Short mmCIF file of C-alpha atoms in Angstrom, two decimals:
data_model
loop_
_atom_site.label_atom_id
_atom_site.label_comp_id
_atom_site.label_asym_id
_atom_site.label_seq_id
_atom_site.Cartn_x
_atom_site.Cartn_y
_atom_site.Cartn_z
CA MET A 10 14.68 262.61 197.67
CA LEU A 11 14.84 259.29 199.65
CA ILE A 12 16.40 256.45 197.96
CA ASP A 13 16.59 252.90 199.54
CA LYS A 14 18.17 249.88 197.88
CA ASP A 15 15.17 247.76 198.83
CA PHE A 16 12.48 250.15 197.32
CA GLN A 17 12.62 248.59 193.87
CA ILE A 18 10.37 249.09 190.89
CA ALA A 19 11.91 246.46 188.46
CA GLU A 20 15.11 245.46 186.67
CA VAL A 21 15.40 247.58 183.60
CA ASP A 22 14.74 245.57 180.28
CA PRO A 23 17.63 246.95 178.26
CA ARG A 24 15.24 246.88 175.32
CA VAL A 25 13.42 250.07 176.65
CA TYR A 26 16.53 251.79 175.10
CA GLY A 27 15.52 250.69 171.57
CA SER A 28 15.00 252.53 168.46
CA PHE A 29 13.26 252.44 165.09
CA ILE A 30 14.36 252.58 161.42
CA GLU A 31 11.56 252.68 158.78
CA HIS A 32 11.67 253.13 155.01
CA LEU A 33 10.80 256.70 155.33
CA GLY A 34 12.54 259.74 154.21
CA ARG A 35 16.28 259.23 154.45
CA ALA A 36 16.45 256.86 157.16
CA VAL A 37 17.52 254.10 155.32
CA TYR A 38 18.85 255.47 151.96
CA GLY A 39 21.15 258.33 152.95
CA GLY A 40 21.05 257.25 156.68
CA ILE A 41 22.32 253.95 157.34
CA TYR A 42 22.78 253.29 153.70
CA ASP A 43 24.92 255.46 151.64
CA PRO A 44 27.12 253.53 149.08
CA GLY A 45 28.67 256.75 147.83
CA HIS A 46 29.96 257.92 151.21
CA PRO A 47 33.68 257.72 152.03
CA THR A 48 33.16 255.56 154.97
CA ALA A 49 30.70 253.08 153.34
CA ASP A 50 31.57 249.39 153.55
CA ALA A 51 31.21 246.86 150.85
CA GLN A 52 27.43 246.65 151.42
CA GLY A 53 27.03 250.52 151.41
CA PHE A 54 26.56 250.92 155.03
CA ARG A 55 27.99 254.20 156.37
CA GLN A 56 30.61 253.42 159.00
CA ASP A 57 30.37 256.78 160.55
CA ALA A 58 26.70 256.22 161.31
CA ILE A 59 27.46 252.80 162.67
CA GLU A 60 29.85 254.14 165.21
CA ALA A 61 27.41 256.89 166.26
CA ILE A 62 24.63 254.34 166.75
CA LYS A 63 27.15 251.90 168.65
CA ALA A 64 27.64 254.84 171.04
CA LEU A 65 24.02 254.93 171.94
CA ASN A 66 24.11 251.26 173.06
CA VAL A 67 20.78 250.42 171.28
CA PRO A 68 19.70 246.89 172.13
CA ILE A 69 16.79 246.56 169.52
CA VAL A 70 15.68 248.40 166.48
CA ARG A 71 12.24 248.19 164.97
CA TYR A 72 12.12 247.39 161.01
CA PRO A 73 10.70 248.18 158.52
CA GLY A 74 7.90 250.07 159.62
CA GLY A 75 5.84 251.90 160.62
CA ASN A 76 3.23 252.90 158.09
CA PHE A 77 5.45 251.46 155.35
CA VAL A 78 5.17 247.95 156.55
CA SER A 79 1.14 248.02 155.86
CA GLY A 80 1.97 247.90 152.00
CA TYR A 81 5.20 246.16 151.94
CA ASN A 82 5.82 242.97 150.14
CA TRP A 83 8.85 241.33 152.03
CA GLU A 84 9.68 239.14 149.05
CA ASP A 85 10.60 242.43 147.13
CA GLY A 86 13.55 242.92 149.67
CA VAL A 87 15.42 239.60 149.29
CA GLY A 88 17.43 237.87 146.44
CA PRO A 89 19.88 239.52 144.01
CA VAL A 90 19.49 243.31 144.30
CA ALA A 91 19.73 243.92 140.68
CA GLU A 92 16.52 241.83 140.25
CA ARG A 93 14.53 243.60 142.77
CA LYS A 94 11.25 245.31 141.87
CA ARG A 95 10.82 248.95 142.38
CA ARG A 96 7.46 249.73 143.84
CA LEU A 97 5.27 252.79 144.42
CA GLU A 98 5.22 253.18 148.27
CA LEU A 99 1.88 254.43 149.21
CA ALA A 100 2.35 255.18 152.82
CA TRP A 101 4.75 258.14 152.05
CA TRP A 102 4.12 258.58 148.19
CA THR A 103 7.79 257.62 147.19
CA ILE A 104 9.44 254.94 145.13
CA GLU A 105 11.07 252.05 147.07
CA THR A 106 13.92 250.53 145.29
CA ASN A 107 14.08 247.68 147.79
CA ALA A 108 18.08 248.03 147.57
CA VAL A 109 17.90 247.28 151.32
CA GLY A 110 15.74 244.49 152.66
CA THR A 111 15.53 241.83 155.36
CA ASN A 112 18.90 240.41 154.96
CA GLU A 113 20.83 243.50 154.41
CA PHE A 114 19.13 244.95 157.57
CA ALA A 115 20.16 241.82 159.56
CA ASP A 116 23.72 242.44 158.51
CA TRP A 117 23.33 246.00 159.58
CA ALA A 118 22.07 245.14 162.86
CA LYS A 119 25.09 242.85 163.69
CA LEU A 120 27.37 245.64 162.79
CA VAL A 121 26.01 248.10 165.50
CA GLY A 122 25.39 245.13 167.92
CA THR A 123 21.57 245.21 168.09
CA GLU A 124 18.77 242.71 167.68
CA VAL A 125 15.83 243.25 165.15
CA MET A 126 12.17 243.89 166.05
CA MET A 127 10.52 242.79 162.79
CA ALA A 128 6.99 244.01 161.90
CA VAL A 129 4.66 241.90 159.45
CA ASN A 130 2.15 243.46 156.95
CA LEU A 131 -1.32 243.18 158.37
CA GLY A 132 -2.69 245.97 155.95
CA THR A 133 -2.54 244.69 152.56
CA ARG A 134 -1.47 240.97 153.41
CA GLY A 135 -1.84 238.62 156.37
CA ILE A 136 -1.27 235.20 157.83
CA ASP A 137 0.26 233.57 154.67
CA ALA A 138 2.77 236.25 154.10
CA ALA A 139 3.63 236.34 157.84
CA ARG A 140 4.12 232.75 158.12
CA ASN A 141 6.35 232.56 154.97
CA LEU A 142 8.36 235.56 156.15
CA ILE A 143 9.12 233.78 159.69
CA GLU A 144 9.87 230.55 158.04
CA TYR A 145 12.23 232.52 155.68
CA CYS A 146 13.96 234.21 158.69
CA ASN A 147 13.95 231.75 161.36
CA HIS A 148 13.66 228.24 160.23
CA PRO A 149 17.01 226.32 159.72
CA SER A 150 16.68 224.62 156.41
CA GLY A 151 14.94 221.96 154.36
CA THR A 152 11.77 223.99 153.51
CA TYR A 153 11.13 226.10 150.63
CA TRP A 154 11.46 229.45 152.29
CA SER A 155 14.34 228.61 154.43
CA ASP A 156 16.16 227.06 151.58
CA LEU A 157 15.42 230.22 149.41
CA ARG A 158 17.10 232.21 152.30
CA ILE A 159 20.06 229.80 152.15
CA SER A 160 20.19 230.35 148.34
CA HIS A 161 20.46 234.00 149.01
CA GLY A 162 23.64 233.60 150.92
CA TYR A 163 22.36 233.15 154.42
CA LYS A 164 23.05 229.71 155.54
CA ASP A 165 22.19 230.31 159.18
CA PRO A 166 18.62 231.67 160.16
CA HIS A 167 18.41 235.14 161.66
CA LYS A 168 16.29 233.98 164.64
CA PHE A 169 14.37 237.35 165.08
CA LYS A 170 12.75 236.87 168.28
CA THR A 171 10.30 239.93 168.52
CA TRP A 172 7.72 240.63 165.88
CA CYS A 173 5.15 243.28 165.61
CA LEU A 174 1.77 242.10 164.43
CA GLY A 175 1.11 245.19 161.97
CA ASN A 176 1.41 248.74 162.63
CA GLU A 177 -1.31 251.48 163.81
CA MET A 178 -4.19 249.43 162.31
CA ASP A 179 -6.63 251.86 163.94
CA GLY A 180 -5.47 254.74 161.77
CA PRO A 181 -7.42 255.97 158.82
CA TRP A 182 -4.15 256.95 157.37
CA GLN A 183 -3.00 253.32 157.42
CA ILE A 184 -3.13 251.12 154.38
CA GLY A 185 -5.84 248.53 155.28
CA ALA A 186 -6.94 250.18 158.35
CA MET A 187 -9.35 247.99 160.41
CA THR A 188 -11.91 248.02 163.32
CA ALA A 189 -10.56 246.68 166.69
CA TYR A 190 -12.67 243.35 165.96
CA GLU A 191 -11.14 243.00 162.43
CA TYR A 192 -7.65 243.60 163.60
CA GLY A 193 -8.11 241.55 166.59
CA ARG A 194 -9.29 238.56 164.64
CA ILE A 195 -6.46 238.75 161.95
CA ALA A 196 -3.78 239.33 164.76
CA ASN A 197 -4.67 236.34 166.62
CA GLU A 198 -4.91 234.05 163.75
CA THR A 199 -1.49 235.29 162.49
CA ALA A 200 0.00 235.10 165.84
CA LYS A 201 -1.23 231.39 166.04
CA ALA A 202 0.56 230.57 162.70
CA MET A 203 3.60 232.27 163.42
CA LYS A 204 4.22 230.64 166.78
CA TRP A 205 3.48 227.24 165.02
CA VAL A 206 6.50 228.03 162.91
CA ASP A 207 8.58 229.24 165.59
CA PRO A 208 7.36 228.73 169.27
CA ASP A 209 10.28 230.84 170.71
CA ILE A 210 9.29 234.19 169.13
CA GLU A 211 7.23 236.98 171.00
CA LEU A 212 4.62 238.84 169.55
CA VAL A 213 3.60 242.65 169.86
CA ALA A 214 -0.07 243.41 169.24
CA CYS A 215 -1.06 246.93 168.05
CA GLY A 216 -2.58 249.20 170.75
CA SER A 217 -4.04 252.65 169.70
CA SER A 218 -1.89 254.90 167.52
CA SER A 219 -2.13 257.68 170.32
CA ARG A 220 -3.91 258.41 173.50
CA ASP A 221 -5.78 261.04 171.45
CA MET A 222 -7.63 258.44 169.01
CA SER A 223 -11.41 258.45 169.52
CA THR A 224 -11.16 254.66 169.78
CA PHE A 225 -8.60 254.50 172.45
CA ALA A 226 -9.29 252.15 175.45
CA ASP A 227 -12.21 250.40 173.62
CA TRP A 228 -9.52 249.50 170.92
CA GLU A 229 -7.25 248.02 173.44
CA ALA A 230 -9.98 246.13 175.36
CA THR A 231 -11.34 244.64 172.07
CA VAL A 232 -8.05 243.69 170.61
CA LEU A 233 -7.00 242.02 173.82
CA ASP A 234 -10.20 240.25 174.30
CA LEU A 235 -9.57 238.43 171.02
CA THR A 236 -5.53 237.98 171.23
CA TYR A 237 -4.77 237.88 174.88
CA GLU A 238 -3.26 234.33 175.21
CA ASN A 239 -1.46 234.34 171.90
CA VAL A 240 0.59 237.80 172.28
CA ASP A 241 3.14 238.88 174.55
CA TYR A 242 3.01 242.65 174.32
CA LEU A 243 0.79 245.55 173.56
CA SER A 244 2.17 248.49 171.82
CA LEU A 245 1.85 252.23 172.62
CA HIS A 246 2.72 255.14 170.32
CA GLN A 247 2.93 258.69 171.43
CA TYR A 248 4.58 261.96 170.26
CA TYR A 249 4.61 265.40 171.70
CA ASN A 250 5.76 268.83 170.54
CA ASN A 251 6.08 272.38 171.47
CA ASN A 252 4.40 273.78 168.33
CA LYS A 253 2.21 276.28 170.58
CA ASP A 254 5.42 277.60 172.06
CA ASN A 255 4.64 276.98 175.66
CA THR A 256 7.60 275.38 177.15
CA TYR A 257 6.43 274.83 180.72
CA ASP A 258 3.21 273.02 179.25
CA PHE A 259 5.64 271.17 176.85
CA LEU A 260 7.90 269.91 179.48
CA ALA A 261 4.86 268.70 181.48
CA THR A 262 3.74 266.30 178.82
CA SER A 263 5.62 263.56 180.54
CA LEU A 264 2.75 263.37 182.90
CA ASP A 265 0.51 262.83 179.92
CA LEU A 266 2.80 259.87 178.98
CA ASP A 267 2.75 258.68 182.49
CA GLN A 268 -1.08 258.64 182.54
CA PHE A 269 -1.32 256.89 179.18
CA ILE A 270 1.16 253.89 180.38
CA ASP A 271 -0.91 253.44 183.48
CA SER A 272 -4.25 253.60 181.50
CA VAL A 273 -3.08 250.71 179.11
CA ALA A 274 -1.59 248.67 181.76
CA SER A 275 -4.98 248.81 183.60
CA ILE A 276 -6.85 247.89 180.49
CA CYS A 277 -4.35 244.85 180.17
CA ASP A 278 -5.13 243.95 183.67
CA PHE A 279 -8.99 244.17 183.23
CA VAL A 280 -8.69 241.69 180.38
CA GLN A 281 -6.50 239.32 182.40
CA ALA A 282 -8.98 239.42 185.12
CA LYS A 283 -11.81 238.98 182.70
CA LYS A 284 -10.00 235.89 181.31
CA ARG A 285 -8.83 234.63 184.67
CA SER A 286 -5.48 234.18 182.99
CA LYS A 287 -2.31 233.79 184.79
CA LYS A 288 -0.37 235.88 182.23
CA LYS A 289 0.33 239.49 182.78
CA LEU A 290 0.90 241.34 179.50
CA MET A 291 3.69 243.82 179.18
CA LEU A 292 3.92 246.94 177.29
CA SER A 293 5.96 248.01 174.24
CA LEU A 294 6.18 251.75 173.80
CA ASP A 295 7.73 251.06 170.20
CA GLU A 296 7.12 254.68 168.92
CA TRP A 297 7.80 257.73 170.95
CA ASN A 298 9.52 261.05 170.60
CA VAL A 299 9.12 264.78 169.97
CA TRP A 300 7.57 265.16 166.40
CA LYS A 301 7.14 268.73 165.48
CA SER A 302 6.24 268.07 161.93
CA ILE A 303 3.59 265.56 162.77
CA GLY A 304 0.97 267.59 161.30
CA THR A 305 2.19 267.32 157.88
CA SER A 306 2.18 264.06 155.74
CA ARG A 307 3.94 263.29 152.65
CA MET A 308 5.87 265.06 150.20
CA GLU A 309 4.01 267.31 147.73
CA GLU A 310 5.99 266.01 144.84
CA ARG A 311 5.17 262.47 144.52
CA TRP A 312 7.39 259.30 143.64
CA GLN A 313 10.86 260.56 144.70
CA ILE A 314 13.32 258.16 145.97
CA ALA A 315 14.26 258.79 149.57
CA PRO A 316 13.40 262.54 149.77
CA PRO A 317 14.13 264.27 153.16
CA GLU A 318 11.07 263.92 155.18
CA PHE A 319 10.14 265.09 158.81
CA GLU A 320 13.77 266.27 159.40
CA ASP A 321 13.06 268.01 162.58
CA VAL A 322 15.68 270.19 164.12
CA TYR A 323 15.86 269.52 167.74
CA THR A 324 16.17 272.32 170.33
CA HIS A 325 17.46 272.27 173.92
CA GLU A 326 14.05 272.34 175.27
CA ASP A 327 13.25 269.21 173.16
CA ALA A 328 16.22 267.31 174.81
CA LEU A 329 14.75 268.23 178.15
CA ALA A 330 11.49 266.87 177.01
CA VAL A 331 13.17 263.57 175.76
CA GLY A 332 14.84 263.38 179.19
CA CYS A 333 11.59 263.66 181.07
CA TYR A 334 10.16 260.92 178.78
CA LEU A 335 13.08 258.64 179.51
CA ILE A 336 12.56 259.22 183.26
CA THR A 337 8.91 258.32 182.78
CA ILE A 338 9.72 255.12 181.01
CA LEU A 339 12.13 254.01 183.65
CA LYS A 340 9.34 254.82 186.35
CA HIS A 341 7.26 252.02 184.61
CA ALA A 342 9.92 249.56 184.25
CA ASP A 343 7.70 246.83 185.80
CA ARG A 344 5.27 247.04 182.79
CA VAL A 345 7.39 248.75 179.96
CA LYS A 346 9.64 246.15 178.76
CA MET A 347 10.61 247.61 175.21
CA ALA A 348 10.60 251.16 173.93
CA CYS A 349 11.65 252.68 170.55
CA LEU A 350 12.85 256.03 170.15
CA ALA A 351 11.26 256.99 166.67
CA GLN A 352 13.35 257.21 164.76
CA LEU A 353 17.08 256.54 164.78
CA ILE A 354 18.69 258.62 161.89
CA ASN A 355 17.57 261.60 159.75
CA THR A 356 13.89 261.31 160.08
CA ILE A 357 12.82 262.78 163.57
CA ALA A 358 15.95 261.40 164.90
CA PRO A 359 18.87 262.11 167.02
CA ILE A 360 21.65 261.55 164.45
CA MET A 361 21.58 263.63 161.16
CA THR A 362 23.66 262.98 158.10
CA GLU A 363 24.34 264.67 154.70
CA ASN A 364 24.32 262.49 151.71
CA ASN A 365 27.71 261.52 150.95
CA GLY A 366 28.80 263.93 153.72
CA ALA A 367 28.85 265.00 157.24
CA ILE A 368 27.20 263.52 160.25
CA TRP A 369 26.20 265.32 163.53
CA PHE A 370 24.33 264.74 166.69
CA GLN A 371 21.10 266.59 167.59
CA THR A 372 20.48 267.84 171.23
CA THR A 373 18.23 264.73 171.92
CA TYR A 374 21.05 262.44 171.19
CA PHE A 375 22.74 263.15 174.58
CA PRO A 376 20.04 262.25 177.14
CA PHE A 377 19.16 259.13 175.25
CA MET A 378 22.96 258.19 175.06
CA HIS A 379 23.22 258.86 178.79
CA ALA A 380 20.12 256.86 179.87
CA SER A 381 21.03 253.92 177.57
CA ASN A 382 24.54 253.54 178.94
CA PHE A 383 24.09 254.38 182.55
CA GLY A 384 20.57 253.42 183.19
CA ARG A 385 21.01 249.75 183.56
CA GLY A 386 20.05 247.72 186.55
CA THR A 387 17.14 248.10 189.00
CA VAL A 388 14.93 251.16 189.05
CA LEU A 389 14.35 252.34 192.62
CA ARG A 390 11.01 253.87 193.88
CA SER A 391 12.32 257.11 195.29
CA ILE A 392 10.33 259.40 197.63
CA THR A 393 10.46 262.79 196.01
CA SER A 394 9.24 266.25 197.00
CA SER A 395 9.48 269.36 194.85
CA PRO A 396 8.16 272.73 194.28
CA LYS A 397 5.34 272.63 191.69
CA TYR A 398 3.76 274.83 188.90
CA ASP A 399 0.58 274.80 186.82
CA SER A 400 0.51 275.17 183.11
CA LYS A 401 -1.97 275.59 180.44
CA ASP A 402 -2.98 271.65 180.41
CA PHE A 403 -1.47 270.54 183.53
CA THR A 404 -1.69 271.14 187.33
CA ASP A 405 0.85 270.36 190.03
CA VAL A 406 3.84 269.72 187.86
CA PRO A 407 6.96 269.24 189.83
CA TYR A 408 9.94 271.20 188.84
CA LEU A 409 11.99 268.35 189.61
CA GLU A 410 11.82 265.13 187.37
CA ALA A 411 13.94 262.46 188.76
CA ILE A 412 14.66 258.63 188.85
CA SER A 413 17.50 256.53 190.10
CA VAL A 414 18.96 253.25 188.91
CA HIS A 415 21.10 250.99 190.98
CA ASP A 416 23.48 248.43 189.08
CA GLU A 417 24.22 246.22 192.02
CA GLU A 418 26.84 244.05 189.77
CA ASN A 419 28.99 247.24 188.91
CA GLY A 420 28.33 248.97 192.21
CA THR A 421 26.74 252.20 190.77
CA ILE A 422 23.90 254.31 191.42
CA THR A 423 22.79 256.71 188.64
CA ILE A 424 20.36 259.56 189.30
CA PHE A 425 18.61 261.05 186.37
CA ALA A 426 17.17 264.59 186.87
CA VAL A 427 15.41 267.20 184.81
CA ASN A 428 14.93 270.67 186.22
CA ARG A 429 11.99 272.04 184.64
CA HIS A 430 12.33 275.50 186.10
CA LEU A 431 13.35 277.93 183.35
CA ASP A 432 14.86 280.74 185.65
CA GLU A 433 15.87 279.23 188.86
CA LYS A 434 18.18 276.43 190.00
CA LEU A 435 16.98 273.55 192.13
CA GLU A 436 18.96 272.17 195.20
CA LEU A 437 18.55 268.41 195.17
CA ASN A 438 19.27 266.66 198.57
CA VAL A 439 19.39 262.74 198.29
CA ASP A 440 19.64 260.41 201.18
CA LEU A 441 21.39 257.30 200.29
CA ARG A 442 22.37 256.06 203.55
CA SER A 443 20.94 252.55 203.00
CA PHE A 444 23.63 251.88 200.62
CA GLY A 445 26.51 252.62 203.10
CA GLU A 446 29.41 254.42 201.94
CA THR A 447 29.07 256.16 198.52
CA THR A 448 31.53 258.22 196.59
CA PHE A 449 31.16 260.71 193.81
CA VAL A 450 31.88 259.85 190.12
CA GLU A 451 30.70 262.50 187.81
CA HIS A 452 27.79 265.09 187.28
CA ILE A 453 26.99 265.30 183.70
CA VAL A 454 24.87 268.48 182.78
CA LEU A 455 23.02 269.41 179.44
CA GLU A 456 22.20 273.00 179.58
CA ASN A 457 22.03 276.21 177.40
CA ASN A 458 20.78 279.70 178.19
CA ASP A 459 18.84 279.57 174.92
CA LEU A 460 16.04 277.05 175.00
CA LYS A 461 15.71 277.00 171.27
CA ALA A 462 19.50 276.45 170.83
CA THR A 463 20.11 273.63 168.31
CA ASN A 464 23.02 271.70 166.84
CA THR A 465 23.60 272.08 162.97
CA LYS A 466 26.11 270.79 160.36
CA GLU A 467 27.49 274.14 160.76
CA ASN A 468 27.59 274.48 164.44
CA PRO A 469 27.38 270.74 165.67
CA ARG A 470 28.64 271.42 169.18
CA ASN A 471 26.36 274.15 170.12
CA VAL A 472 24.44 272.19 172.61
CA VAL A 473 26.60 269.47 174.24
CA PRO A 474 26.97 267.92 177.80
CA HIS A 475 29.72 268.85 180.23
CA ASN A 476 30.72 267.01 183.45
CA GLY A 477 31.20 270.17 185.56
CA GLY A 478 27.86 269.97 187.56
CA TYR A 479 28.00 270.57 191.27
CA THR A 480 27.50 267.52 193.56
CA THR A 481 28.84 266.55 196.95
CA VAL A 482 28.55 263.45 198.93
CA ASP A 483 29.07 263.03 202.62
CA GLN A 484 27.99 259.92 204.81
CA GLY A 485 25.44 258.93 202.49
CA LYS A 486 23.79 262.27 201.81
CA VAL A 487 24.16 263.82 198.31
CA GLN A 488 23.72 267.59 197.75
CA ALA A 489 23.61 268.60 194.19
CA VAL A 490 22.69 271.90 192.29
CA LEU A 491 20.52 271.37 189.10
CA ASN A 492 20.97 274.53 187.00
CA LYS A 493 17.74 275.98 185.46
CA ALA A 494 16.25 274.16 182.50
CA SER A 495 18.98 271.25 182.60
CA TRP A 496 19.11 267.58 182.24
CA ASN A 497 21.37 265.83 184.99
CA VAL A 498 23.24 262.68 185.34
CA ILE A 499 24.72 262.13 188.84
CA ARG A 500 26.86 258.85 189.00
CA LEU A 501 27.83 257.41 192.26
CA LYS A 502 29.97 254.39 193.24
CA THR A 503 28.96 252.18 196.29
CA LYS A 504 31.91 250.85 198.44
CA GLN A 505 31.04 247.21 197.87
CA ALA A 506 32.07 247.52 194.22
#
């Protein structure tokens, strides 16, 4: 593996380490909000959850959905809590109490040190509700909606910068699903109105709900043809799982994600060329994760309040897959400027809680935490060779998946690497001579002899990282051993630091 400080892909936008909280399952109620918990603050937010999320260093969180947003009346979630309406929530067949809404979530975001990526309802609503919401959130004062916010106890505007124009509007499961042309028209007109209210915002148009949608590519091309000059990002959503129990194939799915990102970037560039535009559209991978229960939908017993939904239990192999996806995202740092691990707590999440009780971290918590905390700086375009394998759906899959990030300001180089081989170690040799003298800091490893090993409330430290990995550095050359089926973080210091 050859790494040169001048072979650069792009600066990492910290928002690629974003996440997502939807009014789904116990993500909000029982997750971030649990008034009966011993650590709950005056607003009902769990402090132990806040500390766990702060450790992930998440710079942006998407809210309030997700499928939920396509039936959401934002006015239901503001004003005195005791006066808020309970609604039948049709996306997930639950009852939404509206105890947490826009202002409460803004307060929570400040507590965890994150920005909010808001979404507007383009399913059952549209331009009018969107322009009113942004006036409520972002306008200082002196108008009906901004003064209403002030009357609710929020003198200063929230100044939410990033907004999603609906969610997965191509999906037949979506409330108010549309054709690409229908969506493109309403998204463009909504974008115009929102930017007239606040010209400083940035907007995300809905791409396909996944690469597997029958309308994929045509959807993107049509939507962008109608919205290109008024939006700033196009979204991508993609989930994977190992429900067929083929680990080698599962760990190769990051190649599919790589191709998906390349394909969408190409469509954006096609529309740019067609329109002879000077603007290059960037990408927001604002839903991604391992989702094992994706084939199921909704609770059988309707109209419960915050029932447990999609509470997948993640294994060691799931953590390896998440590590591969993080590396893939970094490889596309020139185009992917935002990404949201979906979701953050309880619902297909790295953090789990018990109502009024314990909190623990799933296996996937650790690679995400490592990447978010150590993967800041400039992504380097490395020259890598690795032995390869073929699986059921993929050919020429490298056993080594790796990327490096150079933080010049702090004088650090971090190598993220996954050894996909399930039985053998890999020797990693890295040429870093262009950086001059470098010294070893630590080699963090996440490994387990049982690929199906999990962390649970009863055994929360069954799969945890250690910093006993083998790495040596001599005259700009790094030699490391990557144990079988392992996630690795090799941290180095440059002399100039």
